[in-house]
Coordinates of C-alpha atoms in Angstrom, one line a residue:
M1188 CA 23.9 -7.7 -10.5
N1189 CA 20.9 -5.9 -8.9
R1190 CA 19.8 -7.1 -5.5
L1191 CA 16.6 -9.1 -5.9
P1192 CA 13.6 -7.3 -4.7
E1193 CA 11.9 -8.5 -1.5
I1194 CA 8.8 -10.6 -1.7
L1195 CA 6.2 -8.8 0.5
A1196 CA 3.3 -11.1 1.5
P1197 CA -0.1 -10.3 3.1
A1198 CA -0.7 -11.6 6.6
G1199 CA -4.4 -11.3 7.5
S1200 CA -4.1 -13.9 10.2
P1201 CA -1.5 -15.9 12.1
E1202 CA -2.0 -18.8 9.8
A1203 CA -1.4 -16.7 6.7
L1204 CA 1.7 -15.2 8.3
R1205 CA 3.2 -18.7 8.9
A1206 CA 2.4 -19.7 5.4
A1207 CA 4.2 -16.6 4.0
V1208 CA 7.3 -17.1 6.2
R1209 CA 7.6 -20.8 5.6
C1210 CA 7.2 -20.3 1.8
G1211 CA 10.0 -17.8 1.7
A1212 CA 8.6 -14.3 2.0
D1213 CA 11.2 -11.7 2.9
A1214 CA 8.7 -9.4 4.6
V1215 CA 5.0 -9.5 5.6
Y1216 CA 2.5 -6.7 6.1
L1217 CA -0.3 -6.9 8.6
G1218 CA -2.7 -4.7 10.5
A1219 CA -3.2 -4.0 14.1
S1220 CA -6.7 -3.7 15.7
A1221 CA -7.4 -0.3 14.2
F1222 CA -6.5 2.2 11.5
N1223 CA -5.7 -0.3 8.7
A1224 CA -7.4 -0.6 5.3
R1225 CA -8.6 -4.1 5.9
Q1226 CA -10.8 -3.9 9.0
G1227 CA -12.4 -7.1 7.9
A1228 CA -9.2 -9.1 8.2
H1229 CA -8.3 -11.1 11.3
N1230 CA -5.7 -8.4 12.2
F1231 CA -3.5 -8.6 15.3
D1232 CA -4.1 -7.3 18.8
T1233 CA -1.1 -6.4 21.0
A1234 CA -0.3 -9.9 22.2
A1235 CA -0.7 -11.4 18.7
L1236 CA 1.4 -8.6 17.2
R1237 CA 4.2 -9.2 19.7
E1238 CA 4.2 -12.9 18.8
A1239 CA 4.1 -12.2 15.1
V1240 CA 7.1 -9.8 15.2
S1241 CA 9.0 -12.3 17.3
Y1242 CA 8.2 -15.2 15.0
C1243 CA 9.2 -13.2 11.9
H1244 CA 12.3 -11.6 13.3
A1245 CA 13.6 -14.9 14.5
R1246 CA 13.4 -16.2 11.0
G1247 CA 14.9 -13.1 9.3
V1248 CA 11.6 -11.7 8.0
A1249 CA 10.7 -8.0 8.2
V1250 CA 7.3 -6.9 9.5
H1251 CA 5.5 -3.8 8.0
L1252 CA 2.5 -2.6 10.0
T1253 CA -0.4 -1.0 8.1
L1254 CA -1.6 2.3 9.5
N1255 CA -3.0 3.1 6.1
T1256 CA -6.3 4.8 6.7
L1257 CA -7.3 8.5 7.1
V1258 CA -7.4 9.6 10.7
R1259 CA -9.8 12.2 12.0
Q1260 CA -8.7 14.9 14.4
D1261 CA -10.2 13.1 17.4
E1262 CA -8.4 9.9 16.5
L1263 CA -4.8 11.1 16.2
H1264 CA -4.0 10.2 19.8
A1265 CA -5.2 6.7 19.4
A1266 CA -3.4 6.2 16.1
L1267 CA -0.2 7.5 17.7
K1268 CA -0.7 4.9 20.5
V1269 CA -0.7 2.2 17.8
A1270 CA 2.5 3.6 16.3
E1271 CA 4.1 3.7 19.7
E1272 CA 3.2 0.1 20.3
A1273 CA 4.7 -0.8 17.0
C1274 CA 7.9 1.0 18.0
V1275 CA 8.1 -0.8 21.3
L1276 CA 7.7 -4.2 19.6
G1277 CA 10.4 -3.3 17.0
V1278 CA 8.2 -3.4 13.8
D1279 CA 10.4 -2.6 10.8
A1280 CA 8.2 -0.1 9.0
L1281 CA 4.8 1.6 9.1
I1282 CA 2.7 1.9 6.0
V1283 CA 0.9 5.2 6.3
Q1284 CA -1.7 7.1 4.2
D1285 CA -2.5 10.0 6.4
V1286 CA 0.2 12.6 6.1
G1287 CA -0.9 14.3 9.3
L1288 CA -0.3 11.0 11.2
A1289 CA 3.0 10.6 9.4
R1290 CA 4.1 14.1 10.6
R1291 CA 3.4 13.2 14.2
I1292 CA 5.2 9.8 13.9
R1293 CA 8.2 11.4 12.3
A1294 CA 8.5 13.8 15.3
A1295 CA 8.1 11.1 17.9
A1296 CA 10.0 8.3 16.3
P1297 CA 12.5 9.6 13.7
G1298 CA 14.1 6.1 13.6
M1299 CA 11.0 4.4 12.4
A1300 CA 10.8 3.8 8.6
L1301 CA 7.7 5.3 7.0
H1302 CA 6.3 3.8 3.8
A1303 CA 3.9 5.9 1.8
S1304 CA 0.8 3.8 1.2
T1305 CA -0.6 3.3 -2.3
Q1306 CA -3.6 5.2 -0.8
L1307 CA -1.6 8.3 -1.4
S1308 CA -2.1 7.7 -5.1
C1309 CA 1.5 8.4 -6.1
H1310 CA 2.2 7.6 -9.7
T1311 CA 4.8 10.2 -11.0
P1312 CA 8.5 11.0 -10.4
S1313 CA 7.4 14.3 -8.9
G1314 CA 5.2 12.5 -6.5
V1315 CA 7.9 10.2 -5.4
R1316 CA 10.3 13.1 -4.8
F1317 CA 7.6 14.9 -2.9
L1318 CA 7.0 12.0 -0.5
R1319 CA 10.8 11.3 -0.2
D1320 CA 11.4 14.9 0.9
S1321 CA 8.5 14.6 3.3
G1322 CA 10.2 11.8 5.3
F1323 CA 9.0 8.6 3.6
S1324 CA 11.8 6.1 2.8
R1325 CA 9.6 4.0 0.5
V1326 CA 6.6 4.7 -1.8
V1327 CA 4.0 2.1 -2.7
L1328 CA 3.2 3.1 -6.3
A1329 CA -0.3 3.2 -7.7
R1330 CA -1.4 -0.1 -9.3
E1331 CA -2.4 1.5 -12.6
M1332 CA 1.1 2.2 -13.8
S1333 CA 2.8 0.9 -16.9
R1334 CA 6.3 -0.5 -17.1
D1335 CA 7.7 2.7 -18.5
E1336 CA 5.9 4.8 -15.8
I1337 CA 7.4 2.6 -13.0
A1338 CA 10.8 2.9 -14.6
A1339 CA 10.5 6.7 -14.6
C1340 CA 9.9 6.7 -10.9
A1341 CA 13.1 4.6 -10.2
G1342 CA 16.3 6.3 -9.2
Q1343 CA 14.6 9.2 -7.2
G1344 CA 16.4 8.3 -3.9
C1345 CA 13.4 6.5 -2.5
E1346 CA 12.6 2.8 -2.4
L1347 CA 9.7 1.7 -4.6
E1348 CA 7.1 -1.0 -3.8
V1349 CA 4.9 -2.4 -6.6
F1350 CA 1.8 -4.5 -6.4
V1351 CA 2.3 -7.7 -8.5
H1352 CA -0.6 -9.9 -7.6
G1353 CA -4.1 -9.8 -6.3
A1354 CA -7.3 -7.8 -6.5
L1355 CA -7.4 -4.7 -8.7
C1356 CA -9.7 -1.9 -7.6
M1357 CA -11.4 -0.1 -10.6
C1358 CA -10.5 3.2 -8.9
V1359 CA -7.0 4.6 -8.2
S1360 CA -6.4 3.8 -4.5
G1361 CA -7.2 6.7 -2.2
Q1362 CA -9.4 8.4 -4.8
C1363 CA -12.5 6.2 -4.4
Y1364 CA -15.5 7.6 -2.6
L1365 CA -18.1 5.3 -4.1
S1366 CA -18.6 3.1 -1.0
A1367 CA -18.5 6.1 1.4
M1368 CA -21.0 8.2 -0.5
L1369 CA -23.4 5.4 -1.4
G1370 CA -23.3 3.4 1.8
G1371 CA -21.4 5.3 4.5
R1372 CA -18.5 2.8 4.4
S1373 CA -15.3 4.5 3.5
G1374 CA -12.6 2.7 1.6
N1375 CA -10.2 5.4 2.9
R1376 CA -11.2 4.2 6.4
G1377 CA -10.8 0.5 5.8
L1378 CA -14.5 -0.3 5.4
C1379 CA -15.1 -0.5 1.7
A1380 CA -18.2 -2.5 0.8
Q1381 CA -17.0 -3.1 -2.8
P1382 CA -20.0 -1.7 -4.6
C1383 CA -17.9 -1.7 -7.8
R1384 CA -18.2 -5.5 -7.9
L1385 CA -22.0 -5.1 -8.2
P1386 CA -23.8 -4.9 -11.6
F1387 CA -23.2 -1.7 -13.7
A1388 CA -24.1 -1.2 -17.3
P1389 CA -24.0 1.6 -19.9
A1390 CA -26.7 4.1 -19.1
D1391 CA -27.9 4.3 -22.7
S1392 CA -29.1 0.7 -22.5
G1393 CA -32.3 2.0 -21.2
R1394 CA -32.6 -0.5 -18.3
R1395 CA -31.2 -1.5 -15.0
A1396 CA -27.9 -3.4 -14.9
R1397 CA -28.2 -7.1 -14.8
E1398 CA -26.3 -9.8 -12.9
G1399 CA -23.0 -10.4 -14.7
E1400 CA -22.7 -6.9 -16.2
A1401 CA -19.6 -5.7 -14.4
A1402 CA -18.5 -2.4 -15.9
L1403 CA -16.6 -1.5 -12.7
S1404 CA -15.0 -4.9 -11.8
L1405 CA -11.5 -5.7 -13.0
R1406 CA -9.8 -9.1 -13.1
D1407 CA -7.1 -9.8 -10.5
L1408 CA -3.6 -8.6 -11.2
S1409 CA -0.8 -11.0 -12.1
L1410 CA 2.8 -9.8 -13.0
Q1411 CA 4.3 -13.3 -12.6
A1412 CA 5.8 -13.0 -16.1
Y1413 CA 7.6 -9.8 -15.2
G1414 CA 9.3 -10.7 -12.0
A1415 CA 12.8 -10.5 -13.4
D1416 CA 11.9 -7.4 -15.4
L1417 CA 10.7 -5.6 -12.2
A1418 CA 14.0 -6.5 -10.5
A1419 CA 16.0 -5.1 -13.4
L1420 CA 14.0 -1.8 -13.2
G1421 CA 15.2 -1.4 -9.6
V1422 CA 11.9 -2.0 -7.9
D1423 CA 12.7 -2.8 -4.2
S1424 CA 9.6 -4.7 -3.2
L1425 CA 7.1 -6.9 -4.9
K1426 CA 3.8 -6.8 -3.0
I1427 CA 1.1 -9.5 -3.0
E1428 CA -2.4 -8.3 -2.3
G1429 CA -4.6 -10.5 -0.1
R1430 CA -5.0 -9.9 3.7
L1431 CA -8.6 -11.2 3.4
K1432 CA -7.5 -14.3 1.6
R1433 CA -6.7 -17.9 2.7
P1434 CA -3.2 -19.1 3.9
E1435 CA -3.1 -21.4 0.9
Y1436 CA -3.4 -18.4 -1.5
V1437 CA -0.5 -16.7 0.4
A1438 CA 1.6 -19.8 0.2
A1439 CA 1.1 -20.3 -3.5
A1440 CA 1.6 -16.6 -4.4
V1441 CA 4.8 -16.3 -2.4
S1442 CA 6.2 -19.5 -3.9
V1443 CA 5.4 -18.4 -7.5
Y1444 CA 6.9 -14.9 -7.1
R1445 CA 10.1 -16.2 -5.4
A1446 CA 10.7 -18.2 -8.5
A1447 CA 9.6 -15.3 -10.8
V1448 CA 12.2 -12.7 -9.5
R1449 CA 14.9 -15.2 -10.1
G1450 CA 13.8 -15.8 -13.7
E1451 CA 12.9 -19.4 -12.8
A1452 CA 9.8 -21.5 -13.6
P1453 CA 7.6 -22.3 -10.5
A1454 CA 7.0 -25.9 -9.5
P1455 CA 4.9 -27.8 -12.0
G1456 CA 1.2 -26.9 -11.7
L1457 CA 1.8 -24.2 -9.1
S1458 CA 0.8 -21.2 -11.3
E1459 CA -2.4 -23.1 -12.2
D1460 CA -3.1 -23.8 -8.6
L1461 CA -2.6 -20.1 -7.7
Q1462 CA -5.2 -19.1 -10.3
A1463 CA -7.6 -21.8 -9.1
V1464 CA -7.3 -20.8 -5.4
F1465 CA -8.5 -17.2 -6.3
S1466 CA -9.1 -15.2 -9.4
R1467 CA -11.8 -13.2 -11.1
S1468 CA -12.2 -14.7 -14.6
G1469 CA -8.5 -15.2 -14.7
F1470 CA -5.7 -12.5 -14.4
T1471 CA -4.7 -9.3 -16.2
D1472 CA -1.4 -7.5 -16.8
G1473 CA -3.1 -4.7 -18.7
Y1474 CA -1.8 -1.7 -16.8
Y1475 CA 1.8 -2.9 -16.7
A1476 CA 1.8 -3.9 -20.4
D1477 CA 0.0 -0.6 -21.3
Q1478 CA -2.8 -2.6 -22.9
R1479 CA -6.0 -1.3 -21.3
G1480 CA -9.4 -2.3 -22.4
G1481 CA -12.2 -4.8 -22.1
G1482 CA -9.9 -7.8 -21.5
M1483 CA -9.1 -6.4 -18.1
F1484 CA -12.6 -6.8 -16.8
G1485 CA -14.0 -9.8 -14.9
T1486 CA -16.0 -11.1 -11.9
R1487 CA -15.8 -13.9 -9.4
R1488 CA -17.7 -16.6 -11.2
R1489 CA -19.2 -19.8 -9.9
E1490 CA -16.5 -21.8 -11.7
D1491 CA -13.8 -19.7 -10.1
V1492 CA -15.1 -20.5 -6.6
Q1493 CA -15.5 -24.3 -7.5
A1494 CA -11.9 -24.4 -8.8
A1495 CA -10.5 -23.6 -5.4
A1496 CA -11.6 -26.6 -3.4
P1497 CA -9.5 -29.3 -5.2
V1498 CA -6.2 -27.5 -4.7
L1499 CA -6.4 -26.4 -1.1
S1500 CA -4.9 -29.6 0.4
R1501 CA -2.2 -29.6 -2.2
L1502 CA -1.2 -26.0 -1.3
E1503 CA -1.3 -26.7 2.4
R1504 CA 1.7 -28.9 2.0
L1505 CA 3.8 -25.9 0.8
Y1506 CA 3.9 -24.6 4.4
D1507 CA 3.3 -27.7 6.6
K1508 CA 6.8 -27.5 8.1
E1509 CA 9.7 -25.1 8.8
T1510 CA 12.2 -24.5 6.0
G1511 CA 15.9 -23.8 6.5
R1512 CA 16.1 -20.1 5.6
V1513 CA 18.4 -18.7 8.3
P1514 CA 22.1 -19.5 7.9
V1515 CA 23.8 -20.5 11.2
T1516 CA 27.3 -21.6 12.0
L1517 CA 27.6 -24.4 14.5
T1518 CA 31.0 -24.9 16.1
F1519 CA 31.5 -28.1 18.1
A1520 CA 34.4 -28.4 20.4
M1521 CA 35.3 -31.6 22.4
T1522 CA 38.2 -32.2 24.8
A1523 CA 38.7 -34.7 27.5
D1524 CA 37.1 -32.3 29.9
E1525 CA 34.1 -30.9 28.1
A1526 CA 31.9 -30.8 25.0
T1527 CA 30.4 -27.5 23.8
L1528 CA 28.4 -26.3 20.8
T1529 CA 28.3 -22.7 19.8
A1530 CA 25.6 -21.4 17.4
A1531 CA 26.2 -18.0 15.6
D1532 CA 23.8 -16.4 13.2
G1533 CA 26.2 -14.0 11.5
E1534 CA 24.4 -10.9 12.9
G1535 CA 26.3 -10.8 16.2
R1536 CA 24.2 -13.3 18.2
T1537 CA 25.8 -16.4 19.6
V1538 CA 24.8 -19.0 22.2
T1539 CA 26.9 -21.8 23.7
V1540 CA 25.6 -24.9 25.3
A1541 CA 27.6 -27.6 27.1
G1542 CA 27.0 -31.3 27.2
D1543 CA 28.2 -34.1 29.5
P1544 CA 32.0 -34.6 29.5
P1545 CA 33.0 -37.2 26.8
Q1546 CA 34.3 -40.6 27.7
P1547 CA 37.4 -42.4 26.4
A1548 CA 36.3 -44.5 23.3
V1549 CA 36.2 -48.2 23.8
N1550 CA 35.6 -49.3 20.1
H1551 CA 34.6 -46.4 17.8
P1552 CA 35.7 -42.8 18.8
L1553 CA 33.6 -39.9 17.6
D1554 CA 35.3 -38.3 14.6
A1555 CA 34.7 -34.9 13.1
E1556 CA 32.9 -36.2 10.0
R1557 CA 30.3 -38.1 11.9
A1558 CA 29.8 -35.2 14.4
A1559 CA 29.3 -32.7 11.6
A1560 CA 26.8 -35.0 9.8
Q1561 CA 24.8 -35.4 13.0
L1562 CA 24.8 -31.7 14.0
G1563 CA 23.9 -30.6 10.5
K1564 CA 20.5 -32.3 10.7
T1565 CA 18.5 -29.1 11.1
G1566 CA 15.4 -30.2 9.3
G1567 CA 12.2 -29.0 10.8
T1568 CA 13.9 -25.8 12.1
P1569 CA 14.2 -22.4 10.4
F1570 CA 18.0 -22.9 10.2
R1571 CA 20.5 -24.2 7.7
A1572 CA 23.8 -25.0 9.2
A1573 CA 27.5 -24.9 8.4
V1574 CA 29.3 -27.1 10.9
H1575 CA 32.9 -26.8 12.1
C1576 CA 34.5 -29.3 14.6
R1577 CA 37.5 -29.1 16.8
M1578 CA 37.9 -32.4 18.6
D1579 CA 40.5 -34.3 20.5
E1580 CA 41.0 -37.9 19.3
G1581 CA 40.0 -41.1 21.1
L1582 CA 36.9 -39.7 22.7
S1583 CA 33.2 -40.8 22.5
L1584 CA 29.9 -39.0 23.0
P1585 CA 26.4 -40.5 22.3
L1586 CA 24.7 -39.2 19.2
S1587 CA 21.6 -38.5 21.3
Q1588 CA 23.6 -36.0 23.2
L1589 CA 24.8 -34.3 20.0
N1590 CA 21.1 -34.1 19.0
A1591 CA 20.2 -32.6 22.4
M1592 CA 23.0 -30.0 22.2
R1593 CA 22.0 -29.0 18.7
R1594 CA 18.3 -28.7 19.7
Q1595 CA 19.1 -26.6 22.8
A1596 CA 21.5 -24.3 21.0
L1597 CA 19.1 -23.6 18.1
E1598 CA 16.2 -23.0 20.4
Q1599 CA 18.1 -20.5 22.4
L1600 CA 19.4 -18.8 19.3
L1601 CA 15.9 -18.6 17.9
E1602 CA 14.7 -17.0 21.1
E1603 CA 17.5 -14.5 21.0
R1604 CA 16.7 -13.6 17.4
G1605 CA 13.0 -13.0 18.3
R1606 CA 13.6 -10.6 21.2
P1607 CA 12.1 -7.1 20.6
R1608 CA 14.4 -4.5 19.1
P1609 CA 12.5 -1.3 20.1
V1610 CA 12.6 1.9 18.1
P1611 CA 12.8 5.0 20.4
F1612 CA 9.5 6.8 20.7
N1613 CA 9.1 10.1 22.5
R1614 CA 5.4 10.6 23.1
E1615 CA 6.0 14.2 24.3
A1616 CA 7.6 15.2 20.9
V1617 CA 5.4 17.2 18.6
P1618 CA 6.1 18.9 15.3
E1619 CA 6.8 22.6 15.3
R1620 CA 3.4 24.2 15.5
R1621 CA 2.5 26.6 12.7
P1622 CA 0.7 29.8 13.8
A1623 CA -3.0 30.1 12.9
L1624 CA -4.0 32.6 10.3
A1625 CA -4.1 36.1 11.9
D1626 CA -7.0 37.4 9.8
K1627 CA -10.2 35.7 8.9
P1628 CA -12.0 36.7 5.8
A1629 CA -15.4 38.4 6.3
R1630 CA -17.0 35.5 4.4
P1631 CA -15.8 32.2 3.0
L1632 CA -14.2 32.4 -0.4
L1633 CA -16.3 31.0 -3.2
I1634 CA -14.3 28.8 -5.6
A1635 CA -15.6 27.5 -8.8
R1636 CA -14.1 24.4 -10.3
L1637 CA -15.3 24.2 -13.9
A1638 CA -15.3 21.3 -16.2
R1639 CA -15.5 23.3 -19.5
P1640 CA -14.5 26.8 -20.5
D1641 CA -18.1 27.6 -21.6
Q1642 CA -19.1 27.5 -17.9
L1643 CA -17.2 30.7 -17.2
A1644 CA -20.2 32.9 -17.9
G1645 CA -21.9 31.4 -14.8
A1646 CA -18.9 31.9 -12.4
G1647 CA -19.3 35.7 -12.1
E1648 CA -19.5 35.7 -8.2
A1649 CA -16.7 33.3 -7.6
D1650 CA -13.5 34.5 -5.8
R1651 CA -11.4 31.9 -7.5
V1652 CA -12.1 30.1 -10.8
F1653 CA -10.3 27.0 -11.9
L1654 CA -10.4 25.8 -15.5
P1655 CA -9.0 22.5 -16.8
L1656 CA -5.3 22.6 -17.5
S1657 CA -6.1 21.9 -21.1
A1658 CA -8.0 25.2 -21.5
P1659 CA -6.7 27.3 -24.5
E1660 CA -4.1 29.8 -23.7
D1661 CA -6.0 32.7 -25.4
L1662 CA -9.0 31.9 -23.2
L1663 CA -6.8 32.1 -20.1
R1664 CA -5.4 35.5 -21.2
R1665 CA -8.9 36.9 -21.7
H1666 CA -10.0 36.0 -18.2
A1667 CA -6.8 36.4 -16.1
E1668 CA -7.0 40.2 -15.6
D1669 CA -8.8 40.2 -12.3
G1670 CA -6.3 37.8 -10.6
R1671 CA -8.8 35.1 -9.7
L1672 CA -8.0 32.5 -12.4
G1673 CA -6.3 29.2 -11.9
V1674 CA -5.9 25.9 -13.7
E1675 CA -6.7 22.4 -12.4
I1676 CA -3.9 19.8 -12.6
P1677 CA -5.5 16.4 -13.4
R1678 CA -5.4 14.0 -10.5
G1679 CA -4.4 11.3 -12.9
L1680 CA -1.0 12.3 -14.4
F1681 CA 0.0 8.8 -15.6
G1682 CA 2.9 9.3 -18.0
A1683 CA 1.9 13.0 -18.5
E1684 CA 4.1 14.8 -16.0
E1685 CA 6.2 16.5 -18.6
A1686 CA 3.2 17.6 -20.6
A1687 CA 1.6 19.0 -17.5
R1688 CA 4.8 20.9 -16.7
R1689 CA 4.7 22.5 -20.1
A1690 CA 1.0 23.3 -19.8
L1691 CA 1.5 24.9 -16.4
A1692 CA 4.3 27.1 -17.8
R1693 CA 2.0 28.3 -20.6
A1694 CA -0.8 28.9 -18.1
A1695 CA 1.5 31.0 -15.9
Q1696 CA 2.6 33.1 -18.9
A1697 CA -1.1 33.6 -19.8
G1698 CA -1.8 35.1 -16.4
A1699 CA -3.1 32.3 -14.3
R1700 CA -2.2 32.7 -10.6
Y1701 CA -3.3 29.4 -9.0
A1702 CA -3.1 25.7 -9.6
L1703 CA -5.6 23.2 -8.1
C1704 CA -3.7 20.1 -7.0
G1705 CA -5.5 16.9 -6.2
N1706 CA -2.4 14.7 -6.0
V1707 CA 0.9 14.9 -4.1
G1708 CA 2.7 14.8 -7.5
A1709 CA 1.1 18.1 -8.6
I1710 CA 2.2 20.4 -5.8
D1711 CA 5.8 20.9 -6.8
L1712 CA 4.8 21.1 -10.5
A1713 CA 2.7 24.1 -9.6
R1714 CA 5.4 25.7 -7.6
E1715 CA 8.0 25.2 -10.3
A1716 CA 5.7 27.1 -12.7
G1717 CA 5.3 30.0 -10.3
L1718 CA 1.7 29.2 -9.5
L1719 CA 0.2 29.2 -6.0
P1720 CA -0.8 25.6 -5.3
V1721 CA -4.3 25.0 -3.8
G1722 CA -5.0 21.6 -2.4
G1723 CA -8.0 19.7 -3.9
F1724 CA -10.3 17.2 -2.3
G1725 CA -8.1 14.3 -3.6
L1726 CA -5.4 15.1 -1.0
N1727 CA -7.9 13.7 1.6
I1728 CA -7.2 16.1 4.5
T1729 CA -9.0 15.0 7.6
N1730 CA -7.0 16.6 10.5
G1731 CA -5.1 19.7 11.5
E1732 CA -1.7 17.9 11.3
A1733 CA -2.4 17.2 7.6
L1734 CA -3.1 20.9 7.1
A1735 CA 0.1 21.7 8.8
F1736 CA 2.0 19.2 6.6
F1737 CA 0.7 20.7 3.4
A1738 CA 1.3 24.2 4.7
D1739 CA 5.0 23.2 5.3
R1740 CA 5.1 21.9 1.7
G1741 CA 3.9 25.2 0.2
L1742 CA 0.1 25.0 -0.2
A1743 CA -1.6 28.4 -0.3
A1744 CA -5.0 26.9 0.6
A1745 CA -6.7 23.5 0.8
T1746 CA -9.9 21.7 0.4
L1747 CA -10.8 19.3 3.2
S1748 CA -11.9 15.7 2.7
M1749 CA -15.5 15.4 1.4
E1750 CA -15.9 12.4 3.7
L1751 CA -15.9 14.6 6.9
T1752 CA -19.1 15.8 8.6
F1753 CA -19.4 19.5 9.5
R1754 CA -18.6 18.7 13.1
Q1755 CA -15.4 16.8 12.1
T1756 CA -14.1 19.9 10.2
A1757 CA -13.8 21.9 13.4
F1758 CA -10.0 21.5 13.5
A1759 CA -9.8 23.9 10.5
A1760 CA -10.8 26.8 12.9
D1761 CA -7.2 26.8 14.2
R1762 CA -5.9 26.4 10.7
P1763 CA -2.3 27.2 9.5
L1764 CA -3.7 27.9 6.0
P1765 CA -7.1 28.7 4.5
A1766 CA -9.3 25.6 4.3
G1767 CA -12.5 24.9 2.6
L1768 CA -15.2 22.4 1.6
L1769 CA -16.9 21.2 -1.5
V1770 CA -20.4 22.6 -1.3
Y1771 CA -22.0 22.2 -4.7
G1772 CA -21.6 20.0 -7.8
R1773 CA -21.4 16.4 -8.8
Q1774 CA -18.9 14.8 -6.5
P1775 CA -16.3 12.6 -8.3
L1776 CA -16.7 9.1 -6.8
M1777 CA -14.0 7.3 -8.8
L1778 CA -10.9 8.1 -10.7
T1779 CA -10.0 5.3 -13.0
R1780 CA -7.6 4.7 -15.8
N1781 CA -10.0 2.5 -17.7
C1782 CA -13.1 4.2 -19.2
P1783 CA -15.8 1.5 -18.5
R1784 CA -17.8 2.5 -21.6
R1785 CA -14.9 2.5 -24.0
S1786 CA -13.7 -0.8 -22.6
A1787 CA -17.1 -2.3 -23.3
G1788 CA -17.0 -1.0 -26.9
Q1789 CA -19.5 1.8 -26.1
H1790 CA -19.4 5.4 -27.3
C1791 CA -18.0 7.9 -24.8
E1792 CA -18.5 11.6 -25.2
G1793 CA -15.7 12.6 -22.8
A1794 CA -17.6 15.5 -21.2
P1795 CA -19.8 14.9 -18.1
N1796 CA -23.1 13.6 -19.4
A1797 CA -25.8 11.6 -17.8
A1798 CA -26.5 9.8 -21.0
C1799 CA -22.8 8.9 -21.2
G1800 CA -22.6 7.1 -17.9
L1801 CA -23.4 3.9 -16.1
T1802 CA -26.6 2.6 -14.6
D1803 CA -26.6 0.4 -11.5
R1804 CA -28.9 -2.5 -10.6
R1805 CA -31.6 -0.1 -9.3
G1806 CA -31.6 2.0 -12.4
V1807 CA -29.7 4.9 -10.9
T1808 CA -27.4 6.7 -13.5
F1809 CA -23.9 7.9 -12.7
P1810 CA -22.4 10.3 -15.3
L1811 CA -18.9 9.7 -16.6
A1812 CA -16.3 12.4 -17.6
C1813 CA -13.2 11.4 -19.5
A1814 CA -10.0 13.5 -20.0
G1815 CA -6.3 13.1 -20.1
G1816 CA -6.4 9.3 -20.2
C1817 CA -8.5 8.9 -17.1
A1818 CA -12.2 8.6 -16.4
E1819 CA -14.2 10.0 -13.5
L1820 CA -17.4 8.5 -12.3
L1821 CA -19.6 11.2 -10.9
N1822 CA -22.4 11.1 -8.3
S1823 CA -25.9 10.6 -9.5
V1824 CA -27.1 13.8 -7.8
P1825 CA -25.3 17.1 -7.2
L1826 CA -24.1 18.0 -3.8
Y1827 CA -26.0 21.0 -2.3
W1828 CA -24.9 22.8 0.8
A1829 CA -26.3 26.3 0.1
D1830 CA -28.7 25.9 3.0
R1831 CA -25.8 25.4 5.4

């Protein structure tokens, strides 16, 4: 029988952490004071983090620290300090998005487990293997995957973590620039303003979007019905979203999913209470069930908010006291000279306490059965006890002393279990430095990324030209002679890895030399086909260590993050591979697996078209482009940097 997956709960505050642990979570994830994707959560400063780790470890619960934002060059040192602090406190794993930061942590603390954040947008077997070979022991998969796509990623020699409950972003995590470009608050930096929850409507309606028109707002995810199925697939961790949500929500979600992975029904009414405490027009399983469409969309309605109040006091009772989750063996020994109680947790920790010497019994000697019954009363503690007694006959000891010995032994054992277990961290260790490029081109290369083959006529001055991977083979042959042609691998390869592999082989045979890779799962596909991989903006490169990471993994050139200012790109001057910037065009703001027009029953032309787009509440139109099963929301105005 497969080992049951862990239940991984959000801990946005100490209260939510206690709720998660007391309701049976196997692990919690939380943020420190910086560099985590929920800057609006309570989060944990150094003292609070130390207390949280001690509390969890004493109760057998793992702690995963989120370092899951992009890190600029000038922030690497501070981010490493947070990682060092986590190592000192004995955190069990770090959830990381920035591959440059991961590269530095791996050099300084090779014993620290690194989990690849869902912000890395991994959704293919090739992506899982790429991250595995890059030093990550676990990959948090994209939320948009179907059951079969998750199954295909299993068995790659890397643990898999899957979101099973909570908010669904419209955009693939890590590929959303809507908040950053419209309001200067980056979702990749933990500051998302959630503009997708605001009104959006089809552009051809001829008006501004009205309240309640939510073309970019999805219902919350619920995979409660598939808990046992996910366990059978070999998923290692079921992750509950919600570091901004109440402790009552955490308690209900953990309780429901603990039952789900065992194939059991939750307590009566608990599933309904979970929906009442937080949902957006109910729940959806559309991605997992491979049933995308309008039924996945919803908003937080007034009735959703009103439904929460009546259930809160009921859900509080789920975590109002400790539950016996840690097995302990209590061994009581009593002779005429002494009485001792030894507590052992099965993990090598033991404590022994002594009581007052027993007295000869006058009427009722203390027997083993009575002593075991008294010592086994561990209610209100995190322990559940198996008691063994070795006792001489004819002796007596007050039950109050047995209670005191049990209390003292368990308190000492709990303290021992909560002591820090540091992970070695060498702050002087740095990865091997890659030499900077010896020669600098006389001028920057001009690269054209085209959406359609008919745009080739206008790309005459470009040094590199990228066509869609779907471009006809005969077209590639006609334009491949000058050695500047490449193909773009879609950032969304959901279930299409094998098709992409075949298309890349055909492109290589037709004379293409390059492949533009906007996802970690695309890089090795390009190399397998004999094409030179060029990193796209979707790799979110924001520091020199990230450039070095991708140089190590075979990139020939890379595009820097479009969220950087000019000043913040200075690290590329000492670059280990050619690096560039997007300077003209409509910036992709969202990559989504749900075309918002088709889901609303509207016509969608597929190609970028302002008339085939969405309009916001101010009447601004954002074009849509659909291809390969994914849709891209484009910026309302083109980027223009020719004057720079």
